[in-house]
């Protein structure tokens, strides 16, 4: 399944890109699985606080992924 990953702020600096399309392996079916795969690929993510949005909505890690989903990795927000 092919999905789009978007990285913002410090997370974009870690990955050296803002956006990429990736083909997920068959064992990555949920946001939690994707989070684990990304943290293996970019170990610095393990030491960084971040949220994940699926198709522009924050949701639980158990949500199933599907073809053409857009997943955004978001650094902590500051308000003011």
Short mmCIF file of C-alpha atoms in Angstrom, two decimals:
data_model
loop_
_atom_site.label_atom_id
_atom_site.label_comp_id
_atom_site.label_asym_id
_atom_site.label_seq_id
_atom_site.Cartn_x
_atom_site.Cartn_y
_atom_site.Cartn_z
CA UNK A 1 0.00 0.00 0.00
CA UNK A 2 1.32 3.42 -0.98
CA UNK A 3 0.91 6.38 1.42
CA UNK A 4 2.21 9.93 1.71
CA UNK A 5 4.23 10.91 4.76
CA UNK A 6 4.62 14.57 5.71
CA UNK A 7 7.11 15.86 8.26
CA UNK A 8 7.02 19.22 9.99
CA UNK A 9 9.45 21.27 12.09
CA UNK A 10 12.20 19.31 13.85
CA UNK A 11 10.86 16.08 12.34
CA UNK A 12 11.53 17.40 8.83
CA UNK A 13 15.07 18.25 9.93
CA UNK A 14 15.57 14.69 11.20
CA UNK A 15 14.31 13.11 7.96
CA UNK A 16 15.87 15.74 5.66
CA UNK A 17 12.60 16.00 3.76
CA UNK A 18 9.15 17.53 4.11
CA UNK A 19 7.20 14.88 2.24
CA UNK A 20 7.68 11.47 0.70
CA UNK A 21 5.59 8.70 -0.78
CA UNK A 22 6.36 5.24 0.55
CA UNK A 23 5.24 1.73 -0.13
CA UNK A 24 4.39 0.12 3.21
CA UNK A 25 5.31 -3.48 3.88
CA UNK A 26 2.46 -5.93 4.45
CA UNK A 27 3.05 -5.99 8.21
CA UNK A 28 2.46 -2.21 8.60
CA UNK A 29 -1.32 -1.92 8.76
CA UNK A 30 -1.94 0.62 11.57
CA UNK A 31 -0.58 3.96 12.71
CA UNK A 32 1.19 2.15 15.54
CA UNK A 33 2.93 -0.12 13.02
CA UNK A 34 3.92 2.88 10.93
CA UNK A 35 5.19 4.72 14.01
CA UNK A 36 7.38 1.73 14.87
CA UNK A 37 8.71 1.52 11.30
CA UNK A 38 9.53 5.25 11.23
CA UNK A 39 11.26 5.08 14.62
CA UNK A 40 13.39 2.18 13.33
CA UNK A 41 14.25 4.15 10.21
CA UNK A 42 14.90 7.41 12.10
CA UNK A 43 16.03 6.54 15.66
CA UNK A 44 15.98 10.24 16.66
CA UNK A 45 12.16 10.07 16.52
CA UNK A 46 12.29 7.87 19.63
CA UNK A 47 13.71 10.78 21.62
CA UNK A 48 11.30 13.36 20.19
CA UNK A 49 7.74 14.16 21.22
CA UNK A 50 5.36 14.21 18.26
CA UNK A 51 1.78 13.57 17.21
CA UNK A 52 0.50 11.80 14.13
CA UNK A 53 -2.41 13.01 12.01
CA UNK A 54 -4.15 10.77 9.50
CA UNK A 55 -5.85 12.61 6.64
CA UNK A 56 -5.74 15.88 8.62
CA UNK A 57 -7.20 14.46 11.85
CA UNK A 58 -5.48 13.34 15.04
CA UNK A 59 -6.51 9.80 15.88
CA UNK A 60 -5.51 6.75 17.91
CA UNK A 61 -2.56 4.53 17.02
CA UNK A 62 -4.86 1.58 16.37
CA UNK A 63 -6.46 3.14 13.28
CA UNK A 64 -6.00 1.04 10.14
CA UNK A 65 -4.13 2.53 7.21
CA UNK A 66 -5.37 2.36 3.64
CA UNK A 67 -4.11 3.13 0.15
CA UNK A 68 -3.41 6.85 -0.53
CA UNK A 69 -3.65 7.93 3.12
CA UNK A 70 -1.77 11.08 4.08
CA UNK A 71 0.06 10.81 7.40
CA UNK A 72 1.55 13.90 9.01
CA UNK A 73 4.18 13.76 11.75
CA UNK A 74 3.71 16.86 13.89
CA UNK A 75 6.07 18.34 16.47
CA UNK A 76 4.67 19.74 19.74
CA UNK A 77 2.53 22.83 19.29
CA UNK A 78 3.04 26.07 21.17
CA UNK A 79 0.16 28.46 21.65
CA UNK A 80 0.00 32.10 22.31
#
